[in-house]
Coordinates of C-alpha atoms in Angstrom, one line a residue:
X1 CA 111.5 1.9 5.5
X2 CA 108.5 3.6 3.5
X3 CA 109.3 2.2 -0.2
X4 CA 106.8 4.7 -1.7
X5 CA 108.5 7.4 -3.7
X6 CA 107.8 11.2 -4.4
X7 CA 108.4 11.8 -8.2
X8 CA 107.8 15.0 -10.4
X9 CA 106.9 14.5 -14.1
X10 CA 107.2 16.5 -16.8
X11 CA 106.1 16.5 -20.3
X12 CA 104.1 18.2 -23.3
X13 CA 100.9 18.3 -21.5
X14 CA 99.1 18.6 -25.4
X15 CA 98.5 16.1 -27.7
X16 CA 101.5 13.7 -28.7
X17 CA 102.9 10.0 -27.6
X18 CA 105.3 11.6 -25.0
X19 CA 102.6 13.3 -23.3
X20 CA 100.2 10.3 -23.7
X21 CA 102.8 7.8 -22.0
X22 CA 103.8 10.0 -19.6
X23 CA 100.5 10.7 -18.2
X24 CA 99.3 6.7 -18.1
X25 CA 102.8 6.5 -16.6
X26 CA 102.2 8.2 -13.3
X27 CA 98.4 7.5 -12.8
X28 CA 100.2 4.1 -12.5
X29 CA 102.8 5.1 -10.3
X30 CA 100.2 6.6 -8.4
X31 CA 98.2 3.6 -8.2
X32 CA 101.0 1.6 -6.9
X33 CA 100.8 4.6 -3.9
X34 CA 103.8 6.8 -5.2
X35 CA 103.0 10.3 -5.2
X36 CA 103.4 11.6 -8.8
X37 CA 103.6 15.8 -9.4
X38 CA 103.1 16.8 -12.4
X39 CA 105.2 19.8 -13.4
X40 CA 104.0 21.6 -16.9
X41 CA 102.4 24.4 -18.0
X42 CA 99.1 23.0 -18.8
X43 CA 96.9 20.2 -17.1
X44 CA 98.0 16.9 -19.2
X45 CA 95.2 16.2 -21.4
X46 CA 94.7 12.9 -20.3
X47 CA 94.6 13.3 -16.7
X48 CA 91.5 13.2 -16.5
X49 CA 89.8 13.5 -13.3
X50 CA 90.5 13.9 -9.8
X51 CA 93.3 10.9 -8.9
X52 CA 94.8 9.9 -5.6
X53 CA 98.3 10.4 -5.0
X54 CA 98.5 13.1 -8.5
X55 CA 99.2 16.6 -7.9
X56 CA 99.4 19.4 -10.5
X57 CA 101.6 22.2 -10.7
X58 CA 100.8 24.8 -12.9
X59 CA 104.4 26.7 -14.6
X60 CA 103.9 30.6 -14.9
X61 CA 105.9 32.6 -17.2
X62 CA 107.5 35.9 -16.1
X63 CA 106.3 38.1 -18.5
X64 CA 109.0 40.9 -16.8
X65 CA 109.8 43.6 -19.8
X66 CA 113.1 43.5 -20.1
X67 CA 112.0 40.3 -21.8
X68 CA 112.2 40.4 -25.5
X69 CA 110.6 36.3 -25.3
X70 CA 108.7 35.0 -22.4
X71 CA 111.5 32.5 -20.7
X72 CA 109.7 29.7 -20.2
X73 CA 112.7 26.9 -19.6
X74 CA 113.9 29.6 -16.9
X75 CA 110.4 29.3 -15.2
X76 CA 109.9 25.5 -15.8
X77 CA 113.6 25.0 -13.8
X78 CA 112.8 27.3 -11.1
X79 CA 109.4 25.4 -10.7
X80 CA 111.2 22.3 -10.8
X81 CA 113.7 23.4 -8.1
X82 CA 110.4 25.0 -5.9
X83 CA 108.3 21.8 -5.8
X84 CA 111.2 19.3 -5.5
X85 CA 111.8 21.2 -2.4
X86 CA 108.3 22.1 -0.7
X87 CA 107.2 18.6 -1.6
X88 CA 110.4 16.8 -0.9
X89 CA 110.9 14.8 -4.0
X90 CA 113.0 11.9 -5.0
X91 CA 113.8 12.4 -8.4
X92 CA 112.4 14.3 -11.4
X93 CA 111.2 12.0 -14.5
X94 CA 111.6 14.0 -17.6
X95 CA 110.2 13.7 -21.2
X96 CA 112.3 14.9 -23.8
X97 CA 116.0 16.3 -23.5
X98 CA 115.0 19.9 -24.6
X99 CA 114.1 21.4 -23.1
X100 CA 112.4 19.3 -20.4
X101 CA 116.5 17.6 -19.0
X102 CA 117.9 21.0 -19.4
X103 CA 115.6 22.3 -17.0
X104 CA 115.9 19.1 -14.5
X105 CA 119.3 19.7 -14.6
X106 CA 119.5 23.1 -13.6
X107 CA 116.8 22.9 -10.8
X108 CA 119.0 19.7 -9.7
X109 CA 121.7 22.4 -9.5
X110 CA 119.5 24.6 -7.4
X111 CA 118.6 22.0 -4.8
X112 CA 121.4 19.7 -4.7
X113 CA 122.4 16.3 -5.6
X114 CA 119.8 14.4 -3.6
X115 CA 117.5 15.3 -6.5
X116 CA 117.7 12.7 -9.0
X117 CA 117.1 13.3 -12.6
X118 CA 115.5 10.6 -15.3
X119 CA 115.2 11.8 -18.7
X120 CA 113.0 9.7 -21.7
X121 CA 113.7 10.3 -24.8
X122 CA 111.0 9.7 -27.0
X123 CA 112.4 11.2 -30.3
X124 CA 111.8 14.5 -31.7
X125 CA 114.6 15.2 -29.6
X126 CA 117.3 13.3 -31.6
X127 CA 115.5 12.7 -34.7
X128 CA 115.4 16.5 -35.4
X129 CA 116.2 18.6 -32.5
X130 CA 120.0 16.9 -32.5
X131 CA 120.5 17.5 -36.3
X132 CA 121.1 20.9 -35.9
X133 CA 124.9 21.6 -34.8
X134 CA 123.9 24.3 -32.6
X135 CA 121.6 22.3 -30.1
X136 CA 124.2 19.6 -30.3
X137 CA 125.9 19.9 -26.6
X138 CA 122.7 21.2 -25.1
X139 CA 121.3 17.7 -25.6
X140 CA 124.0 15.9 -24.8
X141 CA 124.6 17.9 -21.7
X142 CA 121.1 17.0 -21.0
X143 CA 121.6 13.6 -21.7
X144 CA 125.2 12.9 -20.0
X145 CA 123.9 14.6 -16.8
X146 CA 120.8 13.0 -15.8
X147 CA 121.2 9.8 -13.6
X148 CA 119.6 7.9 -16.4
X149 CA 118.6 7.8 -19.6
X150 CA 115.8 5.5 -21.5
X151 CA 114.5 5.4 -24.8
X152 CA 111.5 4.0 -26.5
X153 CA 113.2 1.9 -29.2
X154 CA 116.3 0.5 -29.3
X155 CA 116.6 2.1 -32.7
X156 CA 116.4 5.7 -31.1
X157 CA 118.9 4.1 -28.9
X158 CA 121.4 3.3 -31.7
X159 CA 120.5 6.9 -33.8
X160 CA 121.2 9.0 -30.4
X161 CA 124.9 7.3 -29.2
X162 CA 125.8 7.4 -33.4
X163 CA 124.7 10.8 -33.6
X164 CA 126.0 12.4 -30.2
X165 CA 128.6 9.9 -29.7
X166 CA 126.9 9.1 -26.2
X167 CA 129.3 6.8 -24.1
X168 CA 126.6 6.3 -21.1
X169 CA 124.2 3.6 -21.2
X170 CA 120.7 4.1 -22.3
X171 CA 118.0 1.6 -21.1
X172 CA 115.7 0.6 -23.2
X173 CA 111.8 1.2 -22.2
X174 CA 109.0 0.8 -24.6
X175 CA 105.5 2.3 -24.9
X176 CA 102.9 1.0 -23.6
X177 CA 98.9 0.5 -23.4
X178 CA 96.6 0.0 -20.6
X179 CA 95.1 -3.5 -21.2
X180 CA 92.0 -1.9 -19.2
X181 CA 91.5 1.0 -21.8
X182 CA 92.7 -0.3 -25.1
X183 CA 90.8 -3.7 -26.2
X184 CA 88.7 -4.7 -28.8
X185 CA 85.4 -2.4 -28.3
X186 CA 82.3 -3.0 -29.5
X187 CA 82.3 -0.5 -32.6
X188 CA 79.3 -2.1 -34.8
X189 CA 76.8 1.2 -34.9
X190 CA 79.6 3.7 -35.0
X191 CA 81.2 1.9 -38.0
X192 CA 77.6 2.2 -39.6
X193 CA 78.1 5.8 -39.6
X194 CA 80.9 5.4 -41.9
X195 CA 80.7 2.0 -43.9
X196 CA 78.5 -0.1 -45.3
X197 CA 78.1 -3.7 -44.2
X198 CA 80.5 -4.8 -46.9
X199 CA 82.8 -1.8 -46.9
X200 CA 86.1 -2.3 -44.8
X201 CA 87.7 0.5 -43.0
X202 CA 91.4 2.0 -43.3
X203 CA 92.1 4.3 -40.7
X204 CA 95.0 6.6 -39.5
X205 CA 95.5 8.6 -36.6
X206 CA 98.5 11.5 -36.4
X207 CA 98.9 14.8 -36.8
X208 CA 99.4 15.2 -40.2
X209 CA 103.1 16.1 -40.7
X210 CA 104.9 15.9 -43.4
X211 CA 106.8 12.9 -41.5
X212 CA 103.8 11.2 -41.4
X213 CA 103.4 10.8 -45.2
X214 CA 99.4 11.1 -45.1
X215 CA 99.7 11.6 -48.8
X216 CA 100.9 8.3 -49.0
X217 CA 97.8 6.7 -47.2
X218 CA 95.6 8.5 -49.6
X219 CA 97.7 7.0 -52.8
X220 CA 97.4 3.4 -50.9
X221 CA 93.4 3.8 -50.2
X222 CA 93.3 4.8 -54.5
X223 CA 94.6 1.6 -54.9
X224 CA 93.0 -0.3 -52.1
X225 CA 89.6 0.6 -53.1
X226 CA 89.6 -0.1 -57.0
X227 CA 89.9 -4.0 -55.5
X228 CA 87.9 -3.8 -52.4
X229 CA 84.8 -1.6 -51.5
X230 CA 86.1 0.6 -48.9
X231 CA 86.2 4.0 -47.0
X232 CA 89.5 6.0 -45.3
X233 CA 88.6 7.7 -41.9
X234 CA 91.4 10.1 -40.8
X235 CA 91.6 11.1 -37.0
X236 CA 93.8 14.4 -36.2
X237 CA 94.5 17.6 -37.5
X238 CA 97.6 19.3 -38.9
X239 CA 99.5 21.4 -41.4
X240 CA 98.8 18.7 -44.2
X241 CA 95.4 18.7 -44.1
X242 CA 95.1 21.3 -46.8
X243 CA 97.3 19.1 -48.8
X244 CA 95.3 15.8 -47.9
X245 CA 92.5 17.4 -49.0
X246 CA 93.1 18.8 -52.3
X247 CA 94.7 15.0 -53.3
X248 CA 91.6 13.4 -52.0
X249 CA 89.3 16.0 -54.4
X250 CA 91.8 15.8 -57.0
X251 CA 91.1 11.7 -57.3
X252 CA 88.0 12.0 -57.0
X253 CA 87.8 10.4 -53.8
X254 CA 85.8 13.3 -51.5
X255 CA 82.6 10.3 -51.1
X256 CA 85.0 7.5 -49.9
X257 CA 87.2 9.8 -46.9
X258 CA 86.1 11.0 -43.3
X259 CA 87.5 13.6 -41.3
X260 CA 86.8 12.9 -37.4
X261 CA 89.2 15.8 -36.0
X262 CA 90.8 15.1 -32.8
X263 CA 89.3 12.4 -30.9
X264 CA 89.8 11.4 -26.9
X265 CA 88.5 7.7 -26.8
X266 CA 91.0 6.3 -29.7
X267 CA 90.6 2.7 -28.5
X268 CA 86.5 3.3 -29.2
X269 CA 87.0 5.0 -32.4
X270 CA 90.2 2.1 -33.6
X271 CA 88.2 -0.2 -32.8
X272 CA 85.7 0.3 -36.4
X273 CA 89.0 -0.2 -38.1
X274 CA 89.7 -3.0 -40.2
X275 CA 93.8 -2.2 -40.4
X276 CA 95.6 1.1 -39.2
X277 CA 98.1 3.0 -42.0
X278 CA 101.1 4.1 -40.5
X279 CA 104.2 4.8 -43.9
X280 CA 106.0 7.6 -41.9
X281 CA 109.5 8.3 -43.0
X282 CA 110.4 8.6 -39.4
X283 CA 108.6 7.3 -36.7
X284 CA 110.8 6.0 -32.9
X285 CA 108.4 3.7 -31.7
X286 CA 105.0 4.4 -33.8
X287 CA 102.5 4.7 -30.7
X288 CA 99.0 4.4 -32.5
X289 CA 100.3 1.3 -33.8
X290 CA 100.8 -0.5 -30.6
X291 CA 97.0 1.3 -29.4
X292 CA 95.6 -0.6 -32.5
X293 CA 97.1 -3.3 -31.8
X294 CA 95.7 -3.8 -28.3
X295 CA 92.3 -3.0 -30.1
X296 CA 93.0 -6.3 -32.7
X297 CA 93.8 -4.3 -35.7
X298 CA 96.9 -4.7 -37.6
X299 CA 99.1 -2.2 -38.8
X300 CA 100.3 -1.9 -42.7
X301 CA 103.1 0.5 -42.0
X302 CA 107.1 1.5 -42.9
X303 CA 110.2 0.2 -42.2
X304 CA 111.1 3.4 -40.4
X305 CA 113.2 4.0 -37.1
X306 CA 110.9 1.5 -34.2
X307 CA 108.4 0.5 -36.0
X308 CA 109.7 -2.8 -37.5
X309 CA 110.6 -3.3 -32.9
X310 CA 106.6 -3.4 -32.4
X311 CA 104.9 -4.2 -35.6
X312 CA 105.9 -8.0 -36.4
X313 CA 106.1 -8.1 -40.6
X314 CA 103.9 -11.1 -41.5
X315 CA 102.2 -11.7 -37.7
X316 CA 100.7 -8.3 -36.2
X317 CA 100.9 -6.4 -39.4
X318 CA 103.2 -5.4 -42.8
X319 CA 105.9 -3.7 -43.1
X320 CA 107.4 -2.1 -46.4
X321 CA 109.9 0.4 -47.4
X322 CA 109.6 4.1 -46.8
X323 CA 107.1 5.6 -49.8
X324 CA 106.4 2.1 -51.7
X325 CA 102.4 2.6 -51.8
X326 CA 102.2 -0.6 -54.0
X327 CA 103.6 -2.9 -51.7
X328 CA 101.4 -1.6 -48.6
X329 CA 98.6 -1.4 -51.3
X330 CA 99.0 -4.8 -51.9
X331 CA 99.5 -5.8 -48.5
X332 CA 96.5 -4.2 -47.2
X333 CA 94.2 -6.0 -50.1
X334 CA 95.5 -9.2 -48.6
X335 CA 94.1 -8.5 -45.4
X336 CA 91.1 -7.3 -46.3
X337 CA 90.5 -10.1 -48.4
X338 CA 91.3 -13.2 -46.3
X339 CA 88.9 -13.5 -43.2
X340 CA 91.5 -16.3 -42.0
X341 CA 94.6 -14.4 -42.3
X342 CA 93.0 -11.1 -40.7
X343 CA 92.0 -13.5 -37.7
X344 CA 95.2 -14.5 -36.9
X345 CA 96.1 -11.3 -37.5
X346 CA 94.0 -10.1 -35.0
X347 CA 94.3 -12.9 -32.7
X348 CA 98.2 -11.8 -32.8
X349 CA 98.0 -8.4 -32.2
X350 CA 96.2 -8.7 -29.1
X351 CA 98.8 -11.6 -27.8
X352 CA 101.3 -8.7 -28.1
X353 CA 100.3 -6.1 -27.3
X354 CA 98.3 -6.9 -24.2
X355 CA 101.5 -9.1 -23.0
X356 CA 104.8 -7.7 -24.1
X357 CA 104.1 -4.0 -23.6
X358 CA 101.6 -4.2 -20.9
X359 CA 101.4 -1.5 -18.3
X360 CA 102.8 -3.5 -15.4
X361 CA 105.3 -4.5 -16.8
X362 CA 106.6 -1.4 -18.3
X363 CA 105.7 0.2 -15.1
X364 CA 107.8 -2.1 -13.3
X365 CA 111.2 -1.3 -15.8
X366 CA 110.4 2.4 -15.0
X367 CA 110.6 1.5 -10.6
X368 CA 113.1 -0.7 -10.9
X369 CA 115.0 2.3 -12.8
X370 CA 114.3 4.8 -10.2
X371 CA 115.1 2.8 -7.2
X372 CA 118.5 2.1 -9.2
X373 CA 119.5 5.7 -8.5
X374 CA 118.7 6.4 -5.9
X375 CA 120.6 3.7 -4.7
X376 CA 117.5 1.9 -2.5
X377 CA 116.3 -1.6 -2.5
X378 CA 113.8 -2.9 -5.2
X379 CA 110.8 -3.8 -3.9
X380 CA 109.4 -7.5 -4.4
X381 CA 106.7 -6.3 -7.5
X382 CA 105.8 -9.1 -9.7
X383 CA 104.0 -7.4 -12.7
X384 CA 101.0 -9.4 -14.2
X385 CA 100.6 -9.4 -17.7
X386 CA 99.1 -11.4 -21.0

């Protein structure tokens, strides 16, 4: 019996971790000979090239009149429903209740129960989507009727079955990097674009909401570089910029900060960094962190939602409450000050990352998952990781 599967994936095809892990997730599949179909309105942007076994399917919205808003969840279902059925798949792998497990669930109404529905939850949809009352029952709807459910933390986990009283069980997935992108790269001339031989680099990467507290990684540089000659590059774009900017000018800071916009190769472009900032208020697994970390940089970050799961306080980084600059001012001058603590910082990040939240082995939890319903044998796959 052919153990290969046929699985449609959807997702934000922009920017954003759910779109980033969702798209490394079935050029793996793929490589292990499943055939992956992606199902979005957009080419994911890290699909890159042409792939074996990855197909694209582009979702068009009716623009019909009678329309006041283009339906685009009406046309993403029926999409669903139209490739599940020409292309004969086993089971649609979802990211994000809402409105990507809404539409799984109605095109799974449209062609029958043989069509199996997996939905990730990667945050946004709990974390603030679920705090308003009147999306409440659409996401747990979503969530109740797919044939599984995983999350990326286990303290998303805890925050969706406390907040929508969820009585199913949720299996627990994390992130993950590919060991064969994400390493220590050598960044030497690039960082002499930006720093000077005895200038160290903080870096962060998002985009720039307010959840992300970039504010707070301009407060922490202040104090940072009053001890320890050092520049701030910033990698994204977002509606805080403006703000960013005006504190940066305002302390006088405009010769010791970089803007580098969006970039594509992160693991190039982490790899000049000397520690990653990452104080978000809210944050269910903290993505960039764990890319860092497979590049040998620790992370001076929050106690917020997942974070504290990936980022080991005292090992692979530190960790300090939401909005206390001084502490992860403090922290971060400890790093950058002991060459011995900063190489076994290093030496630890890439331990973990490269071993506990390696690709094949993720990959592997995600099979095993989708051979559990649809009630088939597991194939023998070892995963090889460290």
């Amino acid at each position: 019996m052919d153990k290969k599967l046929k699985i449609g994936i959807t997702c934000y095809p922009s920017l954003g971790g759910s779109g980033v892990v969702a798209t490394e997730l079935g050029k793996l599949l793929a490589e292990q000979g499943h055939q992956v179909h992606f199902i979005a309105n957009s080419i994911p942007f890290r699909l890159g090239t042409f792939q074996k076994n990855i197909f694209y399917h582009e979702v068009e919205v009716n623009d019909y009149y009678v329309f006041r808003y283009p339906p685009y969840d009406l046309s993403l279902a029926t999409k669903m429903a139209q490739v599940a059925k020409s292309q004969q798949l086993d089971l649609l792998h979802v990211h994000y209740a809402v409105p990507h497990a809404v539409c799984a669930f109605l095109a799974k109404q449209m062609v029958g129960d043989g069509l199996k529905v997996v939905t990730t939850l990667h945050g946004t949809d709990i974390t603030v989507l679920a705090q308003d009352e009147s999306l409440k029952d659409l996401i747990r709807l979503a969530i109740n009727e797919s044939d599984a459910v995983t999350a990326v933390s286990q303290d998303l986990i805890r925050e969706t079955v406390e907040l929508l009283d969820i009585q199913r069980p949720i299996d627990l997935t994390y992130n993950f990097i590919d060991k064969r992108i994400y390493y220590p790269r050598d960044a030497a001339s690039l960082r002499r674009d930006f720093a000077a031989p005895d200038e160290k680099i903080l870096m962060h990467i998002s985009n720039f909401r307010p959840v992300k507290r970039t504010q707070d990684v301009v407060e922490v540089f202040r104090q940072v570089q009053e001890q320890v000659p050092a520049k701030l590059l910033f990698v994204g774009e977002g509606p805080d910029l403006p703000k960013m900017q005006w504190k940066i000018n305002d302390l006088g800071l405009n010769d010791k900060v970089h803007f580098l916009g969006k970039q594509d190769d992160i693991a190039q472009v982490i790899s000049m960094a000397d520690v990653l900032m990452l104080p978000s208020e809210k944050e269910s697994f903290g993505l960039v962190a764990l890319e860092a970390m497979a590049c040998g940089v620790p992370t001076i970050g929050s106690q917020a939602g997942g974070i504290p799961e990936l980022v080991l306080h005292g090992k692979t980084g530190y960790l300090s409450a939401i909005g206390d600059t001084q502490s992860m001012a403090e922290n971060t001058i400890r790093l950058l000050t002991d060459e011995r603590l900063a190489a076994e910082f290093r030496e630890a990040c890439l331990q973990r990352a490269h071993h506990d939240f390696c690709n094949d082995a993720i990959r592997h939890e995600y099979e095993q998952i989708y051979y559990r319903v649809l009630g088939r044998e597991v194939p023998n796959l070892k995963p090889v990781c460290g």
